[in-house]
Short mmCIF file of C-alpha atoms and ligand atoms in Angstrom, two decimals:
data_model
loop_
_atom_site.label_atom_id
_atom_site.label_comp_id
_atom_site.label_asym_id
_atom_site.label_seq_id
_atom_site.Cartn_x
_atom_site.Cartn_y
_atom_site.Cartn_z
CA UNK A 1 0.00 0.00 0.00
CA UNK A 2 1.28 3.38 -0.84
CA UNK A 3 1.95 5.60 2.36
CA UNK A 4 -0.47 8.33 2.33
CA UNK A 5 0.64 11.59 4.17
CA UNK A 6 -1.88 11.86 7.68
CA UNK A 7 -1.62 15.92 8.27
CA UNK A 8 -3.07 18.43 10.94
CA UNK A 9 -4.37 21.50 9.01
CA UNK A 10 -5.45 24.13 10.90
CA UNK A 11 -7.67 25.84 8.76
CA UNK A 12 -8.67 28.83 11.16
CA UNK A 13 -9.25 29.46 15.35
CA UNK A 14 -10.93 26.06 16.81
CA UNK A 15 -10.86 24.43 13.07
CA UNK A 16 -7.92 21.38 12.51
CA UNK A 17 -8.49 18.77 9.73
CA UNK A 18 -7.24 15.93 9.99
CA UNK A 19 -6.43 15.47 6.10
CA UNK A 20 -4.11 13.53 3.76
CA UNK A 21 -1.89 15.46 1.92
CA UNK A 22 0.66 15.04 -0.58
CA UNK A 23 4.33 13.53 0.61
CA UNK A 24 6.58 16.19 0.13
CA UNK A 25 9.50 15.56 -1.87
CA UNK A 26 13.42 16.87 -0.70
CA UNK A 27 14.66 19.45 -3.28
CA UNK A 28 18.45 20.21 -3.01
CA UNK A 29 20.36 20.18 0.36
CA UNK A 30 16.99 18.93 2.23
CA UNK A 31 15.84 15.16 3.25
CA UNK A 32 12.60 13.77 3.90
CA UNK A 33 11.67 12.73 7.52
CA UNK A 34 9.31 10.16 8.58
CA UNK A 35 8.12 12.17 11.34
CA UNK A 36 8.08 10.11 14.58
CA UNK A 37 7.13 12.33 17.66
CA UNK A 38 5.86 15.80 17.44
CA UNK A 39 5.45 17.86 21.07
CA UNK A 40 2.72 20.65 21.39
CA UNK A 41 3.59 23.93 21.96
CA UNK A 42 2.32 26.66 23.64
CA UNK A 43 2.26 28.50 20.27
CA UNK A 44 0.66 25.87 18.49
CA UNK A 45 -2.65 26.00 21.07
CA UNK A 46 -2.51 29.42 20.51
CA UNK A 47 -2.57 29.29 16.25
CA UNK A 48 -5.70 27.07 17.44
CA UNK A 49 -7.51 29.25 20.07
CA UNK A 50 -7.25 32.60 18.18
CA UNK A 51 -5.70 32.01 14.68
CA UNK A 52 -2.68 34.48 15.46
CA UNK A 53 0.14 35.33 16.91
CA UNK A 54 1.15 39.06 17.30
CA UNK A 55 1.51 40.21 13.24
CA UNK A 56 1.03 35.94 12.06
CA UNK A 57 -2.16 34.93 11.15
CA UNK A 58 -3.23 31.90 9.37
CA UNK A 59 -4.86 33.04 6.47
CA UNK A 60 -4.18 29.65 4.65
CA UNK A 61 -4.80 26.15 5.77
CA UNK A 62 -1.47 25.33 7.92
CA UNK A 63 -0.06 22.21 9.47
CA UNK A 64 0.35 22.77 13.06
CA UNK A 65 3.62 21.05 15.01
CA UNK A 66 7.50 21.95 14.90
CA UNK A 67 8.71 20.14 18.02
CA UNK A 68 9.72 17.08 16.25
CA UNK A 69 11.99 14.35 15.45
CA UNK A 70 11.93 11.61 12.84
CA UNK A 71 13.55 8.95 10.64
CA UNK A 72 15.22 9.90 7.88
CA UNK A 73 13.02 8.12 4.53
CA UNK A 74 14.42 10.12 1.36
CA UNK A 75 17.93 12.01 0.62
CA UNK A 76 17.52 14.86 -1.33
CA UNK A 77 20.08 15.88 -3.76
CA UNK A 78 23.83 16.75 -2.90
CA UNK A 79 23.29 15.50 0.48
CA UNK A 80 26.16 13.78 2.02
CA UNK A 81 25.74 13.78 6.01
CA UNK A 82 22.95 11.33 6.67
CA UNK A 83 21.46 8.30 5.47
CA UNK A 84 18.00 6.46 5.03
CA UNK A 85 17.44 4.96 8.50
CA UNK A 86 19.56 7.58 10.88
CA UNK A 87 17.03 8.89 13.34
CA UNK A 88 17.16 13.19 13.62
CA UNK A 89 15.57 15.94 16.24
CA UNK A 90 14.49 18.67 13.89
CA UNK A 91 15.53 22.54 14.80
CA UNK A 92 12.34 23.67 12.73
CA UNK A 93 13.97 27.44 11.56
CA UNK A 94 15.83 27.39 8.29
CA UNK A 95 17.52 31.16 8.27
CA UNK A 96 18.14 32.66 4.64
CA UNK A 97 21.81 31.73 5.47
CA UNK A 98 22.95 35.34 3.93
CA UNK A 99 22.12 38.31 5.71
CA UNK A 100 24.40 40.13 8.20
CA UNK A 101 22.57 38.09 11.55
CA UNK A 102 23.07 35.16 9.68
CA UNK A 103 26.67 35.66 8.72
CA UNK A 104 27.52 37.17 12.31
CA UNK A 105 26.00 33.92 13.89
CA UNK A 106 23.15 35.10 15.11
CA UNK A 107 20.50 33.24 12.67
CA UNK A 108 17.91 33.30 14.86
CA UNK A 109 17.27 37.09 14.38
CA UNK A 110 17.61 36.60 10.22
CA UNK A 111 14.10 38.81 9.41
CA UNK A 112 13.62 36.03 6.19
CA UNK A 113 13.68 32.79 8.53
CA UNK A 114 11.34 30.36 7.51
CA UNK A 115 9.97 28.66 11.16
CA UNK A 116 7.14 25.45 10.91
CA UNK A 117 4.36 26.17 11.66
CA UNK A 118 4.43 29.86 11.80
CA UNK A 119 1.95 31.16 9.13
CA UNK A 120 2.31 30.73 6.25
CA UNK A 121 5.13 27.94 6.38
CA UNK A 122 3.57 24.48 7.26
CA UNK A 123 4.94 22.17 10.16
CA UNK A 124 5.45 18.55 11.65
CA UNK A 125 2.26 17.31 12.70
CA UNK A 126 2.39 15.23 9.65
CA UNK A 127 3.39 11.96 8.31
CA UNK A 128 6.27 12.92 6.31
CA UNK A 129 8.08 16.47 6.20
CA UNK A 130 11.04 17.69 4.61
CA UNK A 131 14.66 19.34 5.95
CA UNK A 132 17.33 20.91 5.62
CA UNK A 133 20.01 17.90 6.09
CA UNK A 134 22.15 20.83 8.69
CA UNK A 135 19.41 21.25 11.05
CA UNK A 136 18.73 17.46 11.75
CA UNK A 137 20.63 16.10 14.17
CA UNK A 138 21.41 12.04 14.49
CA UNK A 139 20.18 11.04 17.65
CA UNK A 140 22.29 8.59 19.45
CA UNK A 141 21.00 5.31 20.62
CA UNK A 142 20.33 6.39 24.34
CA UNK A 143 18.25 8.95 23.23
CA UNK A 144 14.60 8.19 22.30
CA UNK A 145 12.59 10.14 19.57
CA UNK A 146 10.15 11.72 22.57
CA UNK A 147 13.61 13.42 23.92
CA UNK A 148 14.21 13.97 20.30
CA UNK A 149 11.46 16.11 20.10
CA UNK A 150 12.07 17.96 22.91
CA UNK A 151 15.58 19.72 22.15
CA UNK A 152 13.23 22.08 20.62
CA UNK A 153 11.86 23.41 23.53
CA UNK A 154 14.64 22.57 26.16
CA UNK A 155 17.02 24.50 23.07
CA UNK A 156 15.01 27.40 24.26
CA UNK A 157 15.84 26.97 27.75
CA UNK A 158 19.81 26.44 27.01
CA UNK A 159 19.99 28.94 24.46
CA UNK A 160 18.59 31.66 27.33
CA UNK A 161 20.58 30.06 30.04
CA UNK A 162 23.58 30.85 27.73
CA UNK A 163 22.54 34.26 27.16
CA UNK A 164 21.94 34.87 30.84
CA UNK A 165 25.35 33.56 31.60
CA UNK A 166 24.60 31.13 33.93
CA UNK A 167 27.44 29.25 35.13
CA UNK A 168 28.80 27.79 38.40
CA UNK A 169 27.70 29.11 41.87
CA UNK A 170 24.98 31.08 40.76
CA UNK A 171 21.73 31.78 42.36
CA UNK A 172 18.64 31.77 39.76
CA UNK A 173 14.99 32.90 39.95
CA UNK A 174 12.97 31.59 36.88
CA UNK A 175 9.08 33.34 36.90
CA UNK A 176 6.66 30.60 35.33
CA UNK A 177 7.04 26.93 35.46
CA UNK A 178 5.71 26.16 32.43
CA UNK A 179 7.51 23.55 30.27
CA UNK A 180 9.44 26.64 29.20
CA UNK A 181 10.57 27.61 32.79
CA UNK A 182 10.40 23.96 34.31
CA UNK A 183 13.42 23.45 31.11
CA UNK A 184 15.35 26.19 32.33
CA UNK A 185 15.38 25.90 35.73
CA UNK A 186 16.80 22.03 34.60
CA UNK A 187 19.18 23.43 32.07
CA UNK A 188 20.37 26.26 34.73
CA UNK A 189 21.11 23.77 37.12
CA UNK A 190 23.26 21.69 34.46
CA UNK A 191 24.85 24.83 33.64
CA UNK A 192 26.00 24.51 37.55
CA UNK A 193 23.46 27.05 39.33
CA UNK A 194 23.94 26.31 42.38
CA UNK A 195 19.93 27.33 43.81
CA UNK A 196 17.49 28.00 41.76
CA UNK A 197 14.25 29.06 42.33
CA UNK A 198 10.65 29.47 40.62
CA UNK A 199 7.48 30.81 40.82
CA UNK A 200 4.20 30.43 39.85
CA UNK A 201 1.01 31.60 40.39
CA UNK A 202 -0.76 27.79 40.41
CA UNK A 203 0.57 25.63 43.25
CA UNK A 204 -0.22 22.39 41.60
CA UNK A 205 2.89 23.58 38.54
CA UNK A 206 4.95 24.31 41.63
CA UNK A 207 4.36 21.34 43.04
CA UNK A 208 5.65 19.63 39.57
CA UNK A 209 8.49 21.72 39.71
CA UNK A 210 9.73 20.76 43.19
CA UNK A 211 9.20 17.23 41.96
CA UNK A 212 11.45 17.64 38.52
CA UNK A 213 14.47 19.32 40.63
CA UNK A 214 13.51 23.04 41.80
CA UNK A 215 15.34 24.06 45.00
CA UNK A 216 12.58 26.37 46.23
CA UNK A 217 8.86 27.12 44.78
CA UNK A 218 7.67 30.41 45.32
CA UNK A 219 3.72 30.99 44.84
CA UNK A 220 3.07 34.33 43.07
CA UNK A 221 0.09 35.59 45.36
CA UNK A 222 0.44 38.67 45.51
CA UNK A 223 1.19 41.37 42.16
CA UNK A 224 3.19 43.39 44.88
CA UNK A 225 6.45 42.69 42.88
CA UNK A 226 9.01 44.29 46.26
CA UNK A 227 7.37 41.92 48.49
CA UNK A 228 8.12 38.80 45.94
CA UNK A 229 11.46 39.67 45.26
CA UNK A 230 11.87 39.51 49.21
CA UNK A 231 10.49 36.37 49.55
CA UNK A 232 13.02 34.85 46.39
CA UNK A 233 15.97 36.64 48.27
CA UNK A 234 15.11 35.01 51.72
CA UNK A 235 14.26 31.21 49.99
CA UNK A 236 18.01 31.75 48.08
CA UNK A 237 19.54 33.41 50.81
CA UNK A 238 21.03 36.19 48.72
CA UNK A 239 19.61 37.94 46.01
CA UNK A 240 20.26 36.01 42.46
CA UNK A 241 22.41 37.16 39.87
CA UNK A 242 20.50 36.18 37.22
CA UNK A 243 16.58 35.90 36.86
CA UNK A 244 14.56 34.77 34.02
CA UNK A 245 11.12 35.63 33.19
CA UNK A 246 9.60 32.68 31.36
CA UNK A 247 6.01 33.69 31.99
CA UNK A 248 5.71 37.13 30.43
CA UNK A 249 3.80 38.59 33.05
CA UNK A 250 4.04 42.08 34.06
CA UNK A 251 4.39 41.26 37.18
CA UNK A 252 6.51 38.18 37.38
CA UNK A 253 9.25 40.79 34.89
CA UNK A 254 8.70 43.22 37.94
CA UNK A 255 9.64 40.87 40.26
CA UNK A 256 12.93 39.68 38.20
CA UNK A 257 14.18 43.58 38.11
CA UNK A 258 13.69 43.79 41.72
CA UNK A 259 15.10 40.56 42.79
CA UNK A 260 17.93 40.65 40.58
CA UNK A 261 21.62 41.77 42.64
CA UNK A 262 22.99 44.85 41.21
CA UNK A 263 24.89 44.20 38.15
CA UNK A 264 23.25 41.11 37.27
CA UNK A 265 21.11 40.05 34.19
CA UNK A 266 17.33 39.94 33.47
CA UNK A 267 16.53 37.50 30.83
CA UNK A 268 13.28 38.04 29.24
CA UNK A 269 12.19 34.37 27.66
CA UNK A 270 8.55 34.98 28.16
CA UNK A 271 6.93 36.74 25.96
CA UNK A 272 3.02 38.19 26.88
CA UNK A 273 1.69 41.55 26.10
CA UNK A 274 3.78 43.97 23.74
CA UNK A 275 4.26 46.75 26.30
CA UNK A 276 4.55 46.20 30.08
CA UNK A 277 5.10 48.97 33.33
CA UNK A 278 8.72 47.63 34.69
CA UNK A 279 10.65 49.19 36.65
CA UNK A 280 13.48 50.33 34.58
CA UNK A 281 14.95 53.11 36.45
CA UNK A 282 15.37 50.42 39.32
CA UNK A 283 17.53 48.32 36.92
CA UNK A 284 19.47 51.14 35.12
CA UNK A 285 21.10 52.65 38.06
CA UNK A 286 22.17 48.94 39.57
CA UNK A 287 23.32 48.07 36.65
CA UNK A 288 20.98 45.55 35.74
CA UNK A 289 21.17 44.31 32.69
CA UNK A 290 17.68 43.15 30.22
CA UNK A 291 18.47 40.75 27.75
CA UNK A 292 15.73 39.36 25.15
CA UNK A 293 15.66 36.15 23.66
CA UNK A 294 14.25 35.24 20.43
CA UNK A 295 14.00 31.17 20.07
CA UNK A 296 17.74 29.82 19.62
CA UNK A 297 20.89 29.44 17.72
CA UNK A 298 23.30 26.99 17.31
CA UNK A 299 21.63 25.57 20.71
CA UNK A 300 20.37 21.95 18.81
CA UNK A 301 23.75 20.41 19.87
CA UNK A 302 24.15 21.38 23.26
CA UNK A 303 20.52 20.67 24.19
CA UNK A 304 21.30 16.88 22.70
CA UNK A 305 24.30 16.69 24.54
CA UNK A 306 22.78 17.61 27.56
CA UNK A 307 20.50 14.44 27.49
CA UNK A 308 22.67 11.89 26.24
CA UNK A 309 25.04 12.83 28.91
CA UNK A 310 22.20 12.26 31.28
CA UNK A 311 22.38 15.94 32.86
CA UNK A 312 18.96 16.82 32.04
CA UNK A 313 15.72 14.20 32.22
CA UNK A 314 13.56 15.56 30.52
CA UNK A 315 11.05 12.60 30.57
CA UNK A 316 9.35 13.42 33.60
CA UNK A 317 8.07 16.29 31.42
CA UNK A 318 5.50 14.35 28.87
CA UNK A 319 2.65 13.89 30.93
CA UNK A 320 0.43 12.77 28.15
CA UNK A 321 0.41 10.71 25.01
CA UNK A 322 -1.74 10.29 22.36
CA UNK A 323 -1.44 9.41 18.28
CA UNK A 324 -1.52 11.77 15.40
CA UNK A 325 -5.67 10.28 14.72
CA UNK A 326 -6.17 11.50 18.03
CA UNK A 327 -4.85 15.18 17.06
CA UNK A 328 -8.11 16.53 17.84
CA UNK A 329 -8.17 14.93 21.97
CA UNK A 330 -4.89 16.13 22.09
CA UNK A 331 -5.64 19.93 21.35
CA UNK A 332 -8.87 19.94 23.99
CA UNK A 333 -6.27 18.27 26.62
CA UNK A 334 -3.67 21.37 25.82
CA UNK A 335 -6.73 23.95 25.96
CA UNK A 336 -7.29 22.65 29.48
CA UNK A 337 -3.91 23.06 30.34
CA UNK A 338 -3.25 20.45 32.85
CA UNK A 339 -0.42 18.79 31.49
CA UNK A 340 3.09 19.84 31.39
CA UNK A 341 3.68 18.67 27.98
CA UNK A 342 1.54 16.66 24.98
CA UNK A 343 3.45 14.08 22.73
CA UNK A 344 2.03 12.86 19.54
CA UNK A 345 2.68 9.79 17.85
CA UNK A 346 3.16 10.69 14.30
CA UNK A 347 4.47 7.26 13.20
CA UNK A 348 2.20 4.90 10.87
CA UNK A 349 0.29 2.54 12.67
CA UNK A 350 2.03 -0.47 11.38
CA UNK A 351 4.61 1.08 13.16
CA UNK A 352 3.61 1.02 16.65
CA UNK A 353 4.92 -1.76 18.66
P1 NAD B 401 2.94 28.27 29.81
O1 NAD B 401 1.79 29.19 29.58
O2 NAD B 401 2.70 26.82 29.88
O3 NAD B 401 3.70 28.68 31.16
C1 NAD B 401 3.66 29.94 31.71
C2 NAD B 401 3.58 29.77 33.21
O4 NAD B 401 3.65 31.05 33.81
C3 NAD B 401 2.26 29.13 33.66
O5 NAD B 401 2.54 28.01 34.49
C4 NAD B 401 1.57 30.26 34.40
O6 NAD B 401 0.77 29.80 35.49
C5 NAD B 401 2.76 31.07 34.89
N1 NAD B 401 2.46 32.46 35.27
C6 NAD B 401 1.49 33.29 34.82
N2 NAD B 401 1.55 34.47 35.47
C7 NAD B 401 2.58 34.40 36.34
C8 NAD B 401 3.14 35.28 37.28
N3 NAD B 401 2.64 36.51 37.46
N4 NAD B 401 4.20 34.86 38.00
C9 NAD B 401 4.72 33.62 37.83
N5 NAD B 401 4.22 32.73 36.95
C10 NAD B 401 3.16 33.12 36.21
O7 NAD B 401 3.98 28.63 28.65
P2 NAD B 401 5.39 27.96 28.24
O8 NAD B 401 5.19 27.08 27.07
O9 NAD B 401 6.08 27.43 29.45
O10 NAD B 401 6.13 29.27 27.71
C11 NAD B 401 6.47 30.28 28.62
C12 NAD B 401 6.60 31.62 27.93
O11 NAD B 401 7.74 31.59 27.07
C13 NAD B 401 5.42 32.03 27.06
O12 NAD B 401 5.21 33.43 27.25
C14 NAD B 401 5.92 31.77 25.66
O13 NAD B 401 5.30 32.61 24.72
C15 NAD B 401 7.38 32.10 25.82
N6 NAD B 401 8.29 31.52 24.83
C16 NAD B 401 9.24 32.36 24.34
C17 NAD B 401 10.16 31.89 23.45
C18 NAD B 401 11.19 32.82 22.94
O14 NAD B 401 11.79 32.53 21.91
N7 NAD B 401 11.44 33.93 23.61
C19 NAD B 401 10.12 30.56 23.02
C20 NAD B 401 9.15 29.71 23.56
C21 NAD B 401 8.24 30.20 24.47
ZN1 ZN B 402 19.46 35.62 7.32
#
């Protein structure tokens, strides 16, 4: 029987299809991928809930997913570093590969990127996508596809860890424990933090954080941002040098100016509404410095490394599991927004042990 190509289409808010499309074939440079495991995202359930993000808006039918890993099926032309058969993570944002941020390094602020899943570019909630060969990377054999799928996320997590310098002996406050702030309070104690704490304004995500590694859980009762940067300072016994917002509340950004010691760095990973009251005067004359992050670059390899070395689990974090037929379940469950994070079987049924 000839595969046929099970997609996700989101045709507008509260509207996926699940449809069979055509299997896309590798043009130069790129190779097809059997996709295996494909994680929801926060953005994803967004695309679903209100059809846009900020300035995207899916105007055209789009397959949802880009946190995804796969088996290589097809090599597409002049491709020399994998083969049929070598199982890849996916770091879903192919940069022009010619501007000035892509020549200096810094690809992940090219303006002409080309991200799944972020309208109008399709994603991985498919059968079979397609790649360019550089941005899969060949999973060794003590890493599974699910972790596969997950250096997209936790590549978020290292790639702001990096940018906040966190290194030995430092104390951290992360604001959200999302699966965005649960990852880098993990990856900031890899990096050697040696406390880190988090915050949250639901106990039961604290709770899950304590359980996956957190040194201290900090419920975010109050929006009186002094008195919660008091409480962080007493739980780490010092103010922290370096504090990351990975909620994007006003507030919880408050709170990270506040707590942070003088001369130490803000890192702004969450990102909620486009302007916010923060206390900037605070954080100019202590030398505070606010650093943005924007996704991730050159961050695949290190987040791989990471888990093959064993210094992150990041298993703990799929809570639920369900198949790419049951697409549909799987977007209500996100909506509800119990779990930490969704994993979807993307493989063909004959597949599945
Ligand atoms: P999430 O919504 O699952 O997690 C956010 C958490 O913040 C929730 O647990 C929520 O209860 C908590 N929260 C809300 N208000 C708070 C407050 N005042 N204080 C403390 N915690 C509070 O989202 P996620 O998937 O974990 O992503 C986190 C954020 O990171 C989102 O804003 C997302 O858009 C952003 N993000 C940014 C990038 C980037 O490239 N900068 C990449 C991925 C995600
Ligand atoms: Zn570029």
């Amino acid at each position: 029987m000839a595969d046929t190509n099970l997609s996700a289409v989101l045709y507008s808010k509260m509207d996926i299809r699940m449809e069979e499309w055509p299997i896309p074939e590798p043009k130069e440079g790129e190779v097809q991928i059997a996709v295996h495991s494909t994680g929801i995202c926060g953005s994803d359930v967004s695309y679903y809930t209100k059809g846009y993000i900020g300035d995207f808006v899916v105007k055209e039918p789009m397959v949802l997913g880009h946190e995804s890993s796969g088996i290589v099926s097809k090599l597409g032309p002049g491709v020399t570093n994998l083969q049929v058969g070598d199982r890849v993570a996916m770091e879903p944002g192919i940069p022009c590969r010619r501007c000035e941020h892509c020549k200096g390094g810094r690809y992940n602020l090219c303006p002409d990127v080309i991200f799944y899943a972020t309208p109008p570019v399709h994603g991985t909630l498919t059968r079979f996508t397609t790649l360019a060969s550089d941005f899969c990377f060949k999973l060794p054999e003590n890493v599974s596809m699910e972790e596969g799928a997950m250096l997209e996320p936790l590549s978020v997590a290292v790639y702001a860890c990096t940018r906040a310098g966190v290194t030995i002996g430092k104390k951290v406050l992360v604001c959200g424990a999302g699966p965005i702030g649960l990852l880098v309070m993990m990856s900031a104690k890899a990096y050697g933090a040696n406390e880190v704490a988090i915050t949250d304004i639901s106990q039961s995500r604290l709770d899950f954080a304590k359980k996956v590694g957190a040194d201290h859980i900090i419920l975010s009762d109050t929006k009186d941002a002094q008195e919660m940067a008091r409480r962080a300072t007493a739980a780490l016994g010092g103010q922290p040098e370096i504090s990351l917002d990975c909620s994007g509340a006003e507030s919880a950004i408050q709170l990270a100016i506040y707590a942070t010691k003088s001369g130490g760095v803000v890192c702004l990973v969450g990102l909620g509404p486009p302007t916010v009251n923060v206390p900037i005067v605070n954080a100019a004359v202590r030398e505070v410095d606010i650093r943005g992050v924007f996704r991730y670059c050159n961050s695949y390899q290190n987040a791989l490394d990471m888990i093959a070395t064993g210094r992150i689990n990041v298993q703990p974090l799929i809570t639920h599991r369900v198949t790419l037929e049951q697409t549909l379940d799987a977007y209500k469950a996100a909506m509800e927004g119990n779990e930490i994070k969704i994993m979807i079987d993307c493989s063909r049924p004959v597949e599945r042990a």
